[in-house]
Amino acid sequence: MYRYILSFLLLILSCHCRSQNNEVRMDWESYDPPSTLVVPEHIVKKAKYPFIDVHNHQFNMPNQDLNEVIMEMDKLNMAVMVNLSGRGRGSEEHLTGSIENVRKTAPNRFIVFTNIDISTINEAGWTERTVKQIENDVKLGANGLKIYKSQTMAIVDGKRIAIDDPRIDPVWTKCGELGIPVLIHAADPKSFWEPHDEQNERWLELKVRPGRKRSDTDPAPWEQIIREQHHIFEKHPKTIFINAHLGWYGNDLGKLGKLMEKYPNMFTEIGAVIAELGRQPRMAKEFLTQYQDRVMFGKDSWNPEEYYTYFRVLETDDEYFPYYKRYHAFWRMYGLDLDDEVLRKLYYKNALKIIPGIDKSLFPK
């Protein structure tokens, strides 16, 4: 018996020595070799048409030098940026400061959305105060409402507040009456709710960002949160909703298409999900062509160089190129080579239809 144990230990030692002498050992997440594939490449640093970014965040808009932002926008051919964080941490002062800075610097280059505070929903009179706030914010110059993902998963006084809570219904109704859209980010990618194991496409992201891991009790099942969001669309057909991030169905465009058919008041945008479109070029092109009147350009985080990947996916027919954040997408992408009219609608025409206050003279007819 001891002889077999000794033989086994010698075998392990031998393998370890060979590994040390002949192999380069690394963690799986470190393996990211550049492709040896030689194919045409087209790095697009400026969009073919002037575009509207309907999903952006400028958290310090009252105080920042907007001329610096405009310089970067011009390089990208971004005609208008929609800042979804108009109220910052919730104050009217932040909103008025943002709008004043825009008016003083470049009144036709920025659109500002307002925000609401769900953390006080249990206080008496919350609904009436919030509806009045929306009315006042629009008078001040806000042109839309942004709902954060934290508000679709909010815990207030120890209890989760569903985003389709009846107390919020008058807010959605008021937005419809005022003619402003609601851009809503519900939940997160479904993979965040799945086991963090070798079967999870977002394994690396959850390792790098462990705080993004969710479960059916933290705060609720993914399907439930998404269903509550869809319930709002159904209850308020006269209000325009922009379902952020392709509604987290960028990996199932067939399902997203069914939702488009079911909810004609639902639009969507491509912020932070271009990698989903880039890995399925034929399906994505077909989807964006079929629903060309309902999808808009969005990016989310403000990093000018990352826009190049969006342009490349949308405008070229390039093959097998990487995404800029490997922990979001370890796969390679392909260009969709969208038709010009589809591009124009994605870049600016659809946003012009549903977001008030945008200067149409900045765009081709």
Tab-separated table of C-alpha atoms in Angstrom:
chain	number	residue	atom	x	y	z
A	1	MET	CA	0.000	0.000	0.000
A	2	TYR	CA	2.794	2.395	0.946
A	3	ARG	CA	4.443	1.609	-2.375
A	4	TYR	CA	1.306	2.799	-4.230
A	5	ILE	CA	1.102	5.967	-2.155
A	6	LEU	CA	4.775	6.711	-2.821
A	7	SER	CA	4.278	6.128	-6.567
A	8	PHE	CA	1.301	8.488	-6.555
A	9	LEU	CA	3.261	11.218	-4.770
A	10	LEU	CA	6.147	10.856	-7.190
A	11	LEU	CA	3.710	11.187	-10.091
A	12	ILE	CA	2.287	14.421	-8.668
A	13	LEU	CA	5.786	15.781	-8.082
A	14	SER	CA	6.768	14.859	-11.630
A	15	CYS	CA	3.737	16.627	-13.071
A	16	HIS	CA	4.416	19.684	-10.914
A	17	CYS	CA	8.034	19.820	-12.081
A	18	ARG	CA	7.012	19.541	-15.729
A	19	SER	CA	4.515	22.298	-15.133
A	20	GLN	CA	7.164	24.519	-13.631
A	21	ASN	CA	9.715	23.779	-16.343
A	22	ASN	CA	7.620	23.635	-19.493
A	23	GLU	CA	4.374	25.498	-18.945
A	24	VAL	CA	3.287	29.024	-18.134
A	25	ARG	CA	0.631	28.705	-15.474
A	26	MET	CA	-2.076	31.345	-15.164
A	27	ASP	CA	-5.539	31.912	-13.825
A	28	TRP	CA	-8.339	31.411	-16.329
A	29	GLU	CA	-9.366	35.069	-16.160
A	30	SER	CA	-5.861	36.117	-17.241
A	31	TYR	CA	-6.076	34.215	-20.524
A	32	ASP	CA	-6.901	36.758	-23.222
A	33	PRO	CA	-4.649	36.258	-26.274
A	34	PRO	CA	-4.835	38.707	-29.177
A	35	SER	CA	-6.439	37.176	-32.236
A	36	THR	CA	-4.167	36.032	-35.069
A	37	LEU	CA	-7.046	36.404	-37.532
A	38	VAL	CA	-6.154	38.766	-40.366
A	39	VAL	CA	-9.284	40.508	-41.686
A	40	PRO	CA	-10.166	44.091	-42.679
A	41	GLU	CA	-10.520	46.467	-39.739
A	42	HIS	CA	-12.374	49.775	-39.626
A	43	ILE	CA	-11.975	51.752	-36.436
A	44	VAL	CA	-14.803	54.306	-36.433
A	45	LYS	CA	-14.156	57.273	-34.154
A	46	LYS	CA	-16.985	59.455	-35.407
A	47	ALA	CA	-20.572	58.403	-36.069
A	48	LYS	CA	-21.783	58.549	-39.646
A	49	TYR	CA	-24.682	60.795	-38.623
A	50	PRO	CA	-25.137	63.250	-35.749
A	51	PHE	CA	-26.648	61.294	-32.889
A	52	ILE	CA	-28.520	61.658	-29.624
A	53	ASP	CA	-27.242	59.695	-26.649
A	54	VAL	CA	-30.465	59.047	-24.719
A	55	HIS	CA	-28.681	57.315	-21.815
A	56	ASN	CA	-25.907	59.308	-20.202
A	57	HIS	CA	-25.001	60.492	-16.733
A	58	GLN	CA	-23.297	63.744	-15.804
A	59	PHE	CA	-23.524	63.702	-12.021
A	60	ASN	CA	-21.826	67.078	-11.500
A	61	MET	CA	-23.642	69.020	-14.200
A	62	PRO	CA	-24.366	72.145	-12.080
A	63	ASN	CA	-20.658	72.801	-11.538
A	64	GLN	CA	-18.736	71.182	-14.383
A	65	ASP	CA	-17.297	72.890	-17.440
A	66	LEU	CA	-19.715	71.710	-20.107
A	67	ASN	CA	-17.487	73.140	-22.856
A	68	GLU	CA	-15.051	70.300	-22.174
A	69	VAL	CA	-17.866	67.765	-22.601
A	70	ILE	CA	-18.991	69.460	-25.812
A	71	MET	CA	-15.474	69.225	-27.265
A	72	GLU	CA	-15.586	65.436	-26.810
A	73	MET	CA	-19.151	65.271	-28.122
A	74	ASP	CA	-18.129	67.084	-31.297
A	75	LYS	CA	-15.325	64.601	-31.927
A	76	LEU	CA	-17.870	61.767	-31.750
A	77	ASN	CA	-20.525	63.614	-33.786
A	78	MET	CA	-22.830	63.553	-30.756
A	79	ALA	CA	-25.258	66.392	-31.325
A	80	VAL	CA	-27.261	66.012	-28.102
A	81	MET	CA	-26.587	64.302	-24.788
A	82	VAL	CA	-29.428	63.337	-22.446
A	83	ASN	CA	-28.316	63.611	-18.823
A	84	LEU	CA	-30.570	61.242	-16.877
A	85	SER	CA	-29.289	62.395	-13.473
A	86	GLY	CA	-30.870	65.826	-13.356
A	87	ARG	CA	-31.665	65.818	-9.658
A	88	GLY	CA	-28.388	64.261	-8.609
A	89	ARG	CA	-29.024	63.062	-5.062
A	90	GLY	CA	-32.579	64.312	-5.117
A	91	SER	CA	-32.504	68.085	-4.672
A	92	GLU	CA	-34.327	70.632	-6.774
A	93	GLU	CA	-31.249	72.824	-6.403
A	94	HIS	CA	-29.202	70.257	-8.321
A	95	LEU	CA	-31.793	70.188	-11.096
A	96	THR	CA	-32.033	73.958	-11.419
A	97	GLY	CA	-28.228	74.204	-11.329
A	98	SER	CA	-27.946	71.635	-14.129
A	99	ILE	CA	-30.524	73.369	-16.298
A	100	GLU	CA	-28.993	76.797	-15.669
A	101	ASN	CA	-25.522	75.584	-16.614
A	102	VAL	CA	-26.927	74.099	-19.824
A	103	ARG	CA	-28.777	77.300	-20.722
A	104	LYS	CA	-25.702	79.398	-20.023
A	105	THR	CA	-23.279	77.177	-21.949
A	106	ALA	CA	-25.072	75.344	-24.758
A	107	PRO	CA	-28.884	75.229	-24.498
A	108	ASN	CA	-29.332	73.065	-27.587
A	109	ARG	CA	-26.715	70.400	-26.774
A	110	PHE	CA	-28.101	68.855	-23.586
A	111	ILE	CA	-31.422	67.478	-22.401
A	112	VAL	CA	-31.991	66.970	-18.677
A	113	PHE	CA	-34.233	64.316	-17.107
A	114	THR	CA	-35.499	64.535	-13.550
A	115	ASN	CA	-35.660	61.834	-10.848
A	116	ILE	CA	-37.962	60.935	-7.961
A	117	ASP	CA	-37.350	59.713	-4.422
A	118	ILE	CA	-38.962	56.363	-3.629
A	119	SER	CA	-37.232	56.073	-0.250
A	120	THR	CA	-39.922	58.305	1.292
A	121	ILE	CA	-42.896	56.543	-0.303
A	122	ASN	CA	-44.332	55.495	3.060
A	123	GLU	CA	-44.670	59.087	4.218
A	124	ALA	CA	-48.126	60.635	4.128
A	125	GLY	CA	-48.805	62.613	0.970
A	126	TRP	CA	-45.897	61.101	-1.002
A	127	THR	CA	-47.931	60.570	-4.175
A	128	GLU	CA	-49.331	64.101	-4.276
A	129	ARG	CA	-45.961	65.697	-3.541
A	130	THR	CA	-44.186	63.623	-6.165
A	131	VAL	CA	-46.742	64.407	-8.864
A	132	LYS	CA	-46.382	68.126	-8.072
A	133	GLN	CA	-42.618	67.750	-8.198
A	134	ILE	CA	-42.816	66.262	-11.699
A	135	GLU	CA	-45.043	69.134	-12.839
A	136	ASN	CA	-42.669	71.703	-11.363
A	137	ASP	CA	-39.539	70.034	-12.737
A	138	VAL	CA	-40.984	70.065	-16.248
A	139	LYS	CA	-41.774	73.773	-15.857
A	140	LEU	CA	-38.159	74.302	-14.813
A	141	GLY	CA	-36.961	72.593	-17.999
A	142	ALA	CA	-36.794	68.828	-17.403
A	143	ASN	CA	-37.821	66.778	-20.428
A	144	GLY	CA	-38.153	63.266	-19.035
A	145	LEU	CA	-38.032	61.038	-15.944
A	146	LYS	CA	-35.336	58.469	-15.175
A	147	ILE	CA	-36.012	55.542	-12.841
A	148	TYR	CA	-32.854	53.941	-11.452
A	149	LYS	CA	-32.408	50.202	-10.964
A	150	SER	CA	-32.091	50.806	-7.225
A	151	GLN	CA	-35.666	52.108	-7.315
A	152	THR	CA	-36.965	48.949	-8.978
A	153	MET	CA	-35.316	46.934	-6.197
A	154	ALA	CA	-35.864	49.368	-3.339
A	155	ILE	CA	-36.171	48.327	0.295
A	156	VAL	CA	-38.035	50.890	2.418
A	157	ASP	CA	-38.625	50.396	6.127
A	158	GLY	CA	-37.492	46.802	5.787
A	159	LYS	CA	-39.936	45.940	2.997
A	160	ARG	CA	-39.401	45.818	-0.746
A	161	ILE	CA	-41.307	48.394	-2.794
A	162	ALA	CA	-42.452	46.976	-6.136
A	163	ILE	CA	-42.049	49.433	-8.976
A	164	ASP	CA	-45.688	48.811	-9.994
A	165	ASP	CA	-46.873	49.876	-6.531
A	166	PRO	CA	-50.248	51.644	-6.994
A	167	ARG	CA	-48.954	54.689	-5.117
A	168	ILE	CA	-46.615	55.398	-8.062
A	169	ASP	CA	-49.309	55.063	-10.729
A	170	PRO	CA	-50.218	58.791	-10.688
A	171	VAL	CA	-46.556	59.588	-11.464
A	172	TRP	CA	-46.619	57.495	-14.647
A	173	THR	CA	-49.989	59.009	-15.577
A	174	LYS	CA	-48.685	62.550	-15.062
A	175	CYS	CA	-45.663	61.868	-17.299
A	176	GLY	CA	-48.061	60.791	-20.038
A	177	GLU	CA	-50.162	63.919	-19.578
A	178	LEU	CA	-47.074	66.127	-19.733
A	179	GLY	CA	-45.750	64.347	-22.821
A	180	ILE	CA	-42.432	63.317	-21.292
A	181	PRO	CA	-40.966	59.802	-21.553
A	182	VAL	CA	-39.930	57.603	-18.637
A	183	LEU	CA	-36.575	55.860	-19.049
A	184	ILE	CA	-36.639	52.923	-16.649
A	185	HIS	CA	-33.828	50.562	-15.673
A	186	ALA	CA	-35.307	47.492	-13.979
A	187	ALA	CA	-33.191	44.738	-12.418
A	188	ASP	CA	-29.869	43.788	-14.069
A	189	PRO	CA	-28.685	40.956	-16.356
A	190	LYS	CA	-30.451	37.713	-15.431
A	191	SER	CA	-27.080	36.000	-14.974
A	192	PHE	CA	-26.588	38.012	-11.780
A	193	TRP	CA	-29.385	35.940	-10.229
A	194	GLU	CA	-27.945	32.598	-11.339
A	195	PRO	CA	-25.381	30.441	-9.490
A	196	HIS	CA	-21.863	31.849	-9.658
A	197	ASP	CA	-20.332	28.783	-11.244
A	198	GLU	CA	-18.807	27.493	-14.485
A	199	GLN	CA	-22.203	27.664	-16.212
A	200	ASN	CA	-22.588	31.422	-15.713
A	201	GLU	CA	-21.655	33.662	-18.659
A	202	ARG	CA	-21.037	36.526	-16.208
A	203	TRP	CA	-18.728	34.484	-13.973
A	204	LEU	CA	-15.784	36.836	-14.455
A	205	GLU	CA	-17.858	39.968	-13.903
A	206	LEU	CA	-19.280	38.559	-10.678
A	207	LYS	CA	-15.782	37.708	-9.504
A	208	VAL	CA	-14.495	41.192	-10.316
A	209	ARG	CA	-17.659	42.892	-9.019
A	210	PRO	CA	-19.061	40.529	-6.340
A	211	GLY	CA	-21.506	43.172	-5.147
A	212	ARG	CA	-23.518	42.633	-8.327
A	213	LYS	CA	-24.552	39.119	-7.304
A	214	ARG	CA	-28.291	38.788	-6.625
A	215	SER	CA	-30.699	36.065	-5.570
A	216	ASP	CA	-34.420	35.374	-5.364
A	217	THR	CA	-34.425	36.979	-1.917
A	218	ASP	CA	-32.004	39.808	-2.745
A	219	PRO	CA	-34.289	41.506	-3.326
A	220	ALA	CA	-36.692	39.349	-5.409
A	221	PRO	CA	-36.619	36.924	-8.351
A	222	TRP	CA	-35.428	38.484	-11.610
A	223	GLU	CA	-38.594	37.406	-13.415
A	224	GLN	CA	-40.741	39.149	-10.812
A	225	ILE	CA	-38.933	42.487	-11.110
A	226	ILE	CA	-39.129	42.392	-14.910
A	227	ARG	CA	-42.808	41.398	-14.747
A	228	GLU	CA	-43.560	44.376	-12.487
A	229	GLN	CA	-41.913	46.673	-15.014
A	230	HIS	CA	-44.000	45.232	-17.851
A	231	HIS	CA	-47.102	45.655	-15.700
A	232	ILE	CA	-46.450	49.405	-15.652
A	233	PHE	CA	-46.256	49.483	-19.450
A	234	GLU	CA	-49.580	47.674	-19.603
A	235	LYS	CA	-51.354	49.875	-17.041
A	236	HIS	CA	-50.230	53.149	-18.636
A	237	PRO	CA	-50.588	52.864	-22.431
A	238	LYS	CA	-50.664	56.659	-22.849
A	239	THR	CA	-47.205	57.062	-21.304
A	240	ILE	CA	-44.047	56.465	-23.337
A	241	PHE	CA	-41.518	54.230	-21.588
A	242	ILE	CA	-37.915	53.700	-22.676
A	243	ASN	CA	-36.925	50.219	-21.519
A	244	ALA	CA	-33.220	50.673	-20.723
A	245	HIS	CA	-30.495	48.262	-21.886
A	246	LEU	CA	-32.787	46.430	-24.340
A	247	GLY	CA	-34.809	45.452	-21.271
A	248	TRP	CA	-32.074	42.868	-20.507
A	249	TYR	CA	-33.316	40.801	-23.445
A	250	GLY	CA	-30.391	41.582	-25.743
A	251	ASN	CA	-29.534	37.892	-25.556
A	252	ASP	CA	-33.093	36.931	-26.553
A	253	LEU	CA	-34.210	39.305	-29.275
A	254	GLY	CA	-37.113	37.039	-30.164
A	255	LYS	CA	-38.569	37.635	-26.697
A	256	LEU	CA	-37.843	41.356	-26.922
A	257	GLY	CA	-39.676	41.463	-30.248
A	258	LYS	CA	-42.759	39.921	-28.635
A	259	LEU	CA	-42.639	42.594	-25.947
A	260	MET	CA	-42.413	45.265	-28.653
A	261	GLU	CA	-45.581	43.869	-30.200
A	262	LYS	CA	-47.379	43.616	-26.855
A	263	TYR	CA	-46.478	47.100	-25.588
A	264	PRO	CA	-46.631	49.703	-28.377
A	265	ASN	CA	-45.784	52.429	-25.838
A	266	MET	CA	-42.431	50.756	-25.075
A	267	PHE	CA	-39.254	51.966	-26.757
A	268	THR	CA	-35.774	50.726	-25.915
A	269	GLU	CA	-32.095	51.688	-26.178
A	270	ILE	CA	-28.753	49.917	-26.510
A	271	GLY	CA	-26.772	51.361	-23.602
A	272	ALA	CA	-24.200	48.947	-22.131
A	273	VAL	CA	-25.462	46.025	-24.248
A	274	ILE	CA	-23.697	46.525	-27.580
A	275	ALA	CA	-21.754	43.311	-26.909
A	276	GLU	CA	-25.028	41.372	-27.003
A	277	LEU	CA	-25.810	42.722	-30.471
A	278	GLY	CA	-22.262	42.278	-31.727
A	279	ARG	CA	-22.166	38.541	-31.066
A	280	GLN	CA	-25.295	37.868	-33.171
A	281	PRO	CA	-24.907	40.125	-36.211
A	282	ARG	CA	-27.536	38.515	-38.431
A	283	MET	CA	-30.218	38.275	-35.747
A	284	ALA	CA	-29.409	41.742	-34.411
A	285	LYS	CA	-29.556	43.360	-37.839
A	286	GLU	CA	-32.877	41.692	-38.528
A	287	PHE	CA	-34.259	42.854	-35.179
A	288	LEU	CA	-33.047	46.463	-35.530
A	289	THR	CA	-34.441	46.579	-39.049
A	290	GLN	CA	-37.830	45.190	-38.036
A	291	TYR	CA	-38.148	47.499	-35.024
A	292	GLN	CA	-36.249	50.424	-36.511
A	293	ASP	CA	-38.880	52.894	-35.265
A	294	ARG	CA	-38.561	51.851	-31.600
A	295	VAL	CA	-34.836	51.541	-30.760
A	296	MET	CA	-32.523	54.425	-29.833
A	297	PHE	CA	-28.831	54.987	-29.247
A	298	GLY	CA	-27.623	54.972	-25.651
A	299	LYS	CA	-24.247	54.402	-24.062
A	300	ASP	CA	-24.629	54.851	-20.260
A	301	SER	CA	-21.170	55.580	-18.811
A	302	TRP	CA	-19.337	58.598	-20.206
A	303	ASN	CA	-16.088	57.346	-21.724
A	304	PRO	CA	-15.603	58.828	-25.215
A	305	GLU	CA	-13.253	56.147	-26.555
A	306	GLU	CA	-15.750	53.405	-25.774
A	307	TYR	CA	-18.149	54.885	-28.314
A	308	TYR	CA	-15.831	53.685	-31.075
A	309	THR	CA	-16.932	50.107	-30.429
A	310	TYR	CA	-20.592	51.099	-30.750
A	311	PHE	CA	-19.967	52.799	-34.071
A	312	ARG	CA	-17.977	49.824	-35.319
A	313	VAL	CA	-20.709	47.340	-34.450
A	314	LEU	CA	-23.483	49.461	-35.949
A	315	GLU	CA	-21.796	50.804	-39.079
A	316	THR	CA	-19.205	48.294	-40.330
A	317	ASP	CA	-19.137	44.669	-41.438
A	318	ASP	CA	-15.928	43.958	-39.499
A	319	GLU	CA	-15.400	40.462	-38.113
A	320	TYR	CA	-14.245	39.052	-34.803
A	321	PHE	CA	-13.176	42.068	-32.790
A	322	PRO	CA	-13.109	42.465	-29.001
A	323	TYR	CA	-15.328	44.379	-26.635
A	324	TYR	CA	-13.572	46.930	-24.429
A	325	LYS	CA	-14.447	45.269	-21.100
A	326	ARG	CA	-13.626	41.595	-21.077
A	327	TYR	CA	-15.487	40.977	-17.824
A	328	HIS	CA	-18.666	42.114	-19.622
A	329	ALA	CA	-18.043	40.007	-22.713
A	330	PHE	CA	-15.290	37.463	-23.222
A	331	TRP	CA	-16.587	36.732	-26.743
A	332	ARG	CA	-15.710	38.561	-29.969
A	333	MET	CA	-18.093	40.732	-31.969
A	334	TYR	CA	-19.117	41.373	-35.560
A	335	GLY	CA	-20.351	44.471	-37.356
A	336	LEU	CA	-24.027	44.721	-38.287
A	337	ASP	CA	-23.508	47.016	-41.290
A	338	LEU	CA	-26.913	48.635	-40.738
A	339	ASP	CA	-28.695	50.347	-43.598
A	340	ASP	CA	-28.504	54.136	-43.605
A	341	GLU	CA	-32.156	54.732	-42.769
A	342	VAL	CA	-31.990	52.308	-39.832
A	343	LEU	CA	-28.897	54.123	-38.605
A	344	ARG	CA	-30.583	57.521	-38.869
A	345	LYS	CA	-33.558	56.307	-36.850
A	346	LEU	CA	-31.338	54.694	-34.237
A	347	TYR	CA	-29.038	57.695	-34.002
A	348	TYR	CA	-31.567	60.532	-33.874
A	349	LYS	CA	-34.979	60.170	-35.547
A	350	ASN	CA	-36.613	57.995	-32.897
A	351	ALA	CA	-35.412	60.155	-30.013
A	352	LEU	CA	-36.737	63.248	-31.782
A	353	LYS	CA	-40.176	61.639	-31.829
A	354	ILE	CA	-40.513	61.016	-28.103
A	355	ILE	CA	-38.173	63.363	-26.181
A	356	PRO	CA	-39.397	66.979	-26.167
A	357	GLY	CA	-37.144	69.994	-26.326
A	358	ILE	CA	-34.492	68.702	-28.754
A	359	ASP	CA	-33.355	71.164	-31.418
A	360	LYS	CA	-34.265	69.416	-34.684
A	361	SER	CA	-32.124	71.808	-36.727
A	362	LEU	CA	-29.031	69.922	-35.502
A	363	PHE	CA	-29.981	66.891	-37.622
A	364	PRO	CA	-30.466	66.078	-41.304
A	365	LYS	CA	-34.088	65.957	-42.454
